[in-house]
Amino acid sequence: MLSAETINNGLDLNLLRVLAALDQTRHVSRAAELLGMSQSGFSTALWRLRQQFDDELFMRADGRMQPTARAQQLLPTARRILQEVHDQILGQPQFQPAGTDTCFRLALTDVAEVIYLPTLLQHLARSAPGASVHTQLLPGDQLREAMSSGSVDLAIGYFPDLGSQQFFKQRLYTHTFACIARSGHPLAGRLDIAAYQACGHAVAASPARSTGLLEEFLARRKITRRIVAHTPHHLVLPAIVAQTDLLATVPLVVAEHQAFTSGLEIHALPFRPPKFDIQQHWHRGVHKDPRNQWLRAQVHALFGASAQRWKALELSLYPVRDKATP
């Protein structure tokens, strides 16, 4: 095993460039020019090499510099070391998605898994067929620690607690909330504040940060809900709402998905709901990592572009107010 003592003998690894250049050109002046050195500087470096190895290394013969047996022994290893330094240390690392077998580790809520994961997996099957995805649902402190340690590559969603300088973020789209109800609900088309507060509600208590945002918004405006069903899982809400007269207030993308898959109806809330940014977050330690950069580019291309679909739905529910209207 290589240790500090192994190379602590005064060897300057830059001198290997002198050895390789002289072998390539077999001429001191041309070798100096190749390395961008003065001829005197090159000669000094060559003298140091000769002192280091106690050997002439190159000798003049027939008008050219010819390697000694010791130089011929050193040259293959010198070239290999120089190439590895160039490729592995000085060269820019590359990520090849088509040949990777990496596992991408994402922090997603249960809702985000339903919305984003199938689309991402379909894309990876085409562009990185050997890759896999592992998702986690973590509270704030554990998520920050996991991203700092590298055990989570990206957090996708609404994560206001990832706001320190240790993390970068990129907005995918701005989102809001809507109401879902069963088809034929008695309040369809006439959901005002009074009806919203009087009707029974189903609420999911999963650790989605958007849930807390909505609750704070309602509390500030003194809007109360009569909560009849309280579940830890967002994904059970469609079954509850489809078979009862309960309402559920959910992020707009969730409302669209559940309306499509469960035959529910989407209704505008009787107030202007808060907006929040859906973003992808990553730790500064992987900011320039090619693998993470590639993953971020895929996520942005897949989900940033889809924002217009949800924006159109939002505008149909909450038309832009005329600025002249008080």
Coordinates of C-alpha atoms in Angstrom, one line a residue:
M1 CA 0.0 0.0 0.0
L2 CA 1.3 3.4 -0.9
S3 CA 2.1 5.6 2.1
A4 CA 3.6 9.0 2.7
E5 CA 6.9 7.4 3.6
T6 CA 7.0 5.6 0.2
I7 CA 7.3 8.9 -1.8
N8 CA 8.9 11.0 0.9
N9 CA 12.3 11.0 -0.9
G10 CA 12.2 14.3 -2.7
L11 CA 10.7 13.1 -5.9
D12 CA 8.7 15.8 -7.7
L13 CA 6.1 14.0 -9.7
N14 CA 6.2 16.9 -12.2
L15 CA 9.6 15.6 -13.2
L16 CA 7.9 12.6 -14.8
R17 CA 6.6 15.0 -17.5
V18 CA 10.3 15.9 -18.3
L19 CA 11.1 12.2 -18.6
A20 CA 8.1 11.5 -21.0
A21 CA 8.6 14.7 -23.1
L22 CA 12.3 13.9 -23.7
D23 CA 11.4 10.3 -24.7
Q24 CA 8.8 11.7 -27.1
T25 CA 11.0 14.2 -28.8
R26 CA 14.5 12.8 -28.1
H27 CA 15.7 16.5 -28.2
V28 CA 16.2 18.8 -25.2
S29 CA 15.0 22.0 -27.0
R30 CA 11.9 20.4 -28.5
A31 CA 11.0 18.8 -25.2
A32 CA 11.4 22.1 -23.4
E33 CA 9.1 23.7 -26.0
L34 CA 6.6 20.9 -25.7
L35 CA 6.3 21.6 -21.9
G36 CA 6.4 25.3 -22.2
M37 CA 9.7 25.6 -20.4
S38 CA 12.9 27.5 -21.0
Q39 CA 15.8 25.3 -22.2
S40 CA 17.7 26.2 -19.0
G41 CA 14.7 25.3 -16.8
F42 CA 14.3 22.0 -18.7
S43 CA 18.0 21.2 -18.3
T44 CA 17.8 21.9 -14.5
A45 CA 14.8 19.6 -14.2
L46 CA 16.7 16.9 -16.2
W47 CA 19.7 17.3 -13.8
R48 CA 17.3 16.8 -10.9
L49 CA 16.0 13.6 -12.4
R50 CA 19.4 12.3 -12.9
Q51 CA 20.3 13.0 -9.3
Q52 CA 17.1 11.4 -8.1
F53 CA 17.7 8.1 -10.0
D54 CA 21.5 8.2 -10.0
D55 CA 21.5 7.5 -13.7
E56 CA 22.0 9.5 -16.9
L57 CA 18.6 8.5 -18.1
F58 CA 19.2 10.0 -21.5
M59 CA 22.5 10.3 -23.4
R60 CA 23.3 11.9 -26.7
A61 CA 24.0 9.5 -29.5
D62 CA 23.8 10.2 -33.3
G63 CA 22.5 13.7 -32.6
R64 CA 19.6 12.4 -30.5
M65 CA 18.9 11.8 -26.8
Q66 CA 18.7 8.1 -26.3
P67 CA 17.2 6.5 -23.1
T68 CA 19.3 4.4 -20.8
A69 CA 18.2 1.0 -19.6
R70 CA 17.0 2.7 -16.4
A71 CA 14.9 5.2 -18.3
Q72 CA 13.3 2.5 -20.4
Q73 CA 12.3 0.8 -17.2
L74 CA 10.8 4.0 -15.7
L75 CA 9.0 5.2 -18.8
P76 CA 5.9 2.9 -18.9
T77 CA 5.1 3.5 -15.3
A78 CA 5.7 7.3 -15.7
R79 CA 3.3 7.5 -18.7
R80 CA 0.7 5.5 -16.8
I81 CA 0.9 7.8 -13.8
L82 CA 0.7 10.9 -15.9
Q83 CA -2.3 9.5 -17.8
E84 CA -4.1 8.6 -14.6
V85 CA -3.4 12.0 -13.1
H86 CA -4.8 13.6 -16.3
D87 CA -7.9 11.4 -16.4
Q88 CA -8.7 10.8 -12.8
I89 CA -7.5 14.0 -11.1
L90 CA -7.3 16.8 -13.6
G91 CA -9.9 15.6 -16.1
Q92 CA -13.5 16.5 -15.8
P93 CA -15.5 13.4 -14.5
Q94 CA -18.2 12.1 -16.8
F95 CA -21.5 10.4 -16.1
Q96 CA -22.7 7.9 -18.7
P97 CA -26.4 7.2 -18.1
A98 CA -26.8 4.5 -20.7
G99 CA -24.2 2.3 -19.0
T100 CA -24.8 3.1 -15.3
D101 CA -26.1 0.7 -12.7
T102 CA -26.4 3.5 -10.1
C103 CA -29.3 3.8 -7.6
F104 CA -30.8 7.2 -7.4
R105 CA -32.0 8.0 -3.9
L106 CA -34.9 10.5 -3.6
A107 CA -36.8 12.0 -0.7
L108 CA -40.5 12.1 -1.6
T109 CA -43.8 12.1 0.2
D110 CA -46.2 9.3 -0.4
V111 CA -48.2 11.7 -2.7
A112 CA -45.2 12.8 -4.6
E113 CA -44.3 9.1 -5.2
V114 CA -47.6 8.6 -6.9
I115 CA -47.4 11.7 -9.0
Y116 CA -43.7 11.7 -10.0
L117 CA -42.2 8.2 -9.6
P118 CA -44.0 6.4 -12.5
T119 CA -43.0 9.2 -14.9
L120 CA -39.4 9.2 -13.7
L121 CA -39.1 5.4 -13.9
Q122 CA -40.5 5.4 -17.5
H123 CA -37.9 8.0 -18.5
L124 CA -35.0 6.1 -16.8
A125 CA -36.1 2.9 -18.5
R126 CA -35.2 4.6 -21.8
S127 CA -32.3 6.8 -20.9
A128 CA -30.6 4.9 -18.0
P129 CA -32.0 1.3 -18.2
G130 CA -29.5 -0.1 -15.6
A131 CA -30.4 2.5 -13.0
S132 CA -32.8 2.0 -10.1
V133 CA -34.6 4.4 -7.7
H134 CA -34.9 4.2 -3.9
T135 CA -37.3 6.6 -2.2
Q136 CA -37.6 7.7 1.4
L137 CA -39.9 9.8 3.5
L138 CA -37.9 11.6 6.2
P139 CA -38.7 14.3 8.8
G140 CA -36.7 17.5 8.6
D141 CA -33.7 16.7 10.7
Q142 CA -33.2 13.3 9.3
L143 CA -33.6 14.6 5.7
R144 CA -30.9 17.2 6.2
E145 CA -28.6 14.6 7.7
A146 CA -29.3 12.1 4.9
M147 CA -28.6 14.7 2.2
S148 CA -25.4 15.9 4.0
S149 CA -24.1 12.3 4.2
G150 CA -25.0 11.6 0.5
S151 CA -27.6 8.9 1.3
V152 CA -30.2 11.1 -0.4
D153 CA -29.5 12.6 -3.8
L154 CA -32.5 14.9 -4.3
A155 CA -35.5 16.0 -2.3
I156 CA -38.4 16.8 -4.6
G157 CA -41.5 18.7 -3.4
Y158 CA -42.3 21.4 -0.9
F159 CA -39.5 21.4 1.7
P160 CA -39.3 24.9 3.4
D161 CA -37.0 23.4 6.1
L162 CA -34.2 23.0 3.5
G163 CA -33.3 26.6 3.5
S164 CA -29.8 26.8 4.8
Q165 CA -26.7 27.6 2.7
Q166 CA -25.8 23.9 2.7
F167 CA -28.5 23.3 0.1
F168 CA -29.3 24.4 -3.4
K169 CA -32.8 24.4 -4.9
Q170 CA -34.5 24.8 -8.3
R171 CA -38.1 25.6 -8.7
L172 CA -40.1 23.3 -10.9
Y173 CA -43.5 25.1 -10.7
T174 CA -45.7 27.0 -8.3
H175 CA -48.7 25.2 -6.9
T176 CA -51.8 25.6 -4.9
F177 CA -54.8 23.7 -3.4
A178 CA -58.2 22.5 -4.5
C179 CA -61.1 20.6 -3.1
I180 CA -62.1 17.1 -4.2
A181 CA -65.6 15.6 -3.7
R182 CA -67.5 12.6 -5.0
S183 CA -69.4 12.9 -8.3
G184 CA -72.9 14.3 -7.6
H185 CA -72.0 15.8 -4.2
P186 CA -74.9 17.9 -2.9
L187 CA -72.6 21.0 -2.6
A188 CA -71.3 20.8 -6.2
G189 CA -71.3 24.2 -7.8
R190 CA -72.3 26.1 -4.6
L191 CA -69.4 25.7 -2.2
D192 CA -69.1 28.9 -0.2
I193 CA -67.3 29.6 3.0
A194 CA -70.3 28.7 5.2
A195 CA -70.8 25.4 3.4
Y196 CA -67.1 24.6 3.4
Q197 CA -67.0 25.0 7.2
A198 CA -70.2 23.2 7.8
C199 CA -69.4 20.2 5.6
G200 CA -67.5 17.2 7.0
H201 CA -63.8 16.9 5.9
A202 CA -61.3 14.1 5.5
V203 CA -57.8 15.1 6.4
A204 CA -54.5 13.3 5.8
A205 CA -51.8 13.8 8.4
S206 CA -48.7 12.5 6.6
P207 CA -45.6 14.6 7.1
A208 CA -46.2 16.6 3.9
R209 CA -45.0 20.2 4.5
S210 CA -47.9 21.5 2.4
T211 CA -50.4 20.1 5.0
G212 CA -48.9 22.4 7.6
L213 CA -48.9 25.3 5.1
L214 CA -52.6 24.9 4.5
E215 CA -53.5 24.6 8.2
E216 CA -51.5 27.7 9.1
F217 CA -53.3 29.6 6.3
L218 CA -56.8 28.5 7.5
A219 CA -55.9 29.4 11.1
R220 CA -54.8 32.9 10.2
R221 CA -58.1 33.5 8.3
K222 CA -60.1 31.9 11.1
I223 CA -61.6 29.3 8.7
T224 CA -62.4 26.1 10.5
R225 CA -63.2 22.6 9.1
R226 CA -65.4 20.0 10.7
I227 CA -63.0 17.1 10.5
V228 CA -64.8 13.7 10.4
A229 CA -62.0 11.5 9.2
H230 CA -58.3 11.9 10.1
T231 CA -55.9 9.5 8.5
P232 CA -52.1 9.3 8.4
H233 CA -52.2 8.5 4.6
H234 CA -53.0 10.8 1.7
L235 CA -53.6 7.8 -0.6
V236 CA -56.7 6.7 1.3
L237 CA -58.5 10.0 0.8
P238 CA -59.9 9.1 -2.6
A239 CA -61.6 6.0 -1.2
I240 CA -63.1 8.0 1.7
V241 CA -64.3 10.9 -0.5
A242 CA -65.7 8.7 -3.3
Q243 CA -68.0 6.8 -0.8
T244 CA -69.1 9.7 1.5
D245 CA -70.2 13.3 1.4
L246 CA -66.9 14.3 2.9
L247 CA -64.6 16.9 1.3
A248 CA -60.8 16.9 1.1
T249 CA -58.5 19.8 0.5
V250 CA -55.4 18.7 -1.3
P251 CA -52.6 20.1 -3.5
L252 CA -53.9 20.7 -7.1
V253 CA -51.7 18.0 -8.7
V254 CA -53.1 15.5 -6.2
A255 CA -56.7 16.6 -7.0
E256 CA -56.1 16.2 -10.7
H257 CA -54.6 12.7 -10.2
Q258 CA -57.4 11.5 -7.9
A259 CA -60.1 12.9 -10.2
F260 CA -58.6 11.0 -13.1
T261 CA -58.0 7.7 -11.2
S262 CA -61.0 7.7 -8.8
G263 CA -63.7 9.6 -10.7
L264 CA -63.8 12.4 -8.2
E265 CA -64.7 16.0 -9.0
I266 CA -62.4 19.0 -8.5
H267 CA -63.9 22.2 -7.1
A268 CA -62.5 25.6 -6.4
L269 CA -62.1 26.5 -2.8
P270 CA -64.3 29.3 -1.6
F271 CA -61.2 31.4 -1.0
R272 CA -57.9 32.1 -2.6
P273 CA -55.7 29.3 -1.3
P274 CA -52.0 29.8 -0.6
K275 CA -49.4 29.1 -3.2
F276 CA -46.2 27.2 -2.7
D277 CA -43.2 26.3 -4.8
I278 CA -42.5 22.7 -5.8
Q279 CA -38.7 22.5 -6.0
Q280 CA -35.9 20.0 -6.2
H281 CA -33.2 20.3 -3.5
W282 CA -29.7 19.0 -3.3
H283 CA -26.7 19.3 -1.0
R284 CA -23.9 21.6 -2.0
G285 CA -21.5 18.6 -1.8
V286 CA -23.0 17.2 -5.0
H287 CA -23.6 20.5 -6.8
K288 CA -21.0 19.8 -9.4
D289 CA -21.2 16.0 -9.4
P290 CA -22.0 14.9 -13.0
R291 CA -24.3 12.1 -11.8
N292 CA -26.4 14.5 -9.7
Q293 CA -26.3 17.2 -12.4
W294 CA -27.7 14.7 -14.9
L295 CA -30.5 13.6 -12.5
R296 CA -31.5 17.2 -11.8
A297 CA -31.6 17.9 -15.5
Q298 CA -34.0 15.0 -16.0
V299 CA -36.3 16.0 -13.1
H300 CA -36.5 19.6 -14.4
A301 CA -37.2 18.5 -17.9
L302 CA -39.9 16.0 -16.8
F303 CA -41.7 18.1 -14.2
G304 CA -40.8 21.7 -14.9
A305 CA -42.4 21.4 -18.4
S306 CA -45.6 19.9 -17.0
A307 CA -46.3 23.0 -15.0
Q308 CA -48.4 24.5 -17.8
R309 CA -50.9 21.7 -17.5
W310 CA -51.5 22.4 -13.8
K311 CA -51.4 26.1 -14.4
A312 CA -54.2 25.8 -16.8
L313 CA -56.3 23.9 -14.3
E314 CA -55.5 26.5 -11.6
L315 CA -56.7 29.3 -13.8
S316 CA -59.9 27.5 -14.6
L317 CA -60.6 27.2 -10.8
Y318 CA -59.2 30.6 -9.8
P319 CA -59.4 33.1 -12.7
V320 CA -57.0 36.0 -12.6
R321 CA -58.7 38.9 -10.9
D322 CA -59.1 42.2 -12.8
K323 CA -56.6 44.6 -11.2
A324 CA -59.1 47.4 -11.4
T325 CA -61.5 45.4 -9.3
P326 CA -61.3 46.4 -5.6

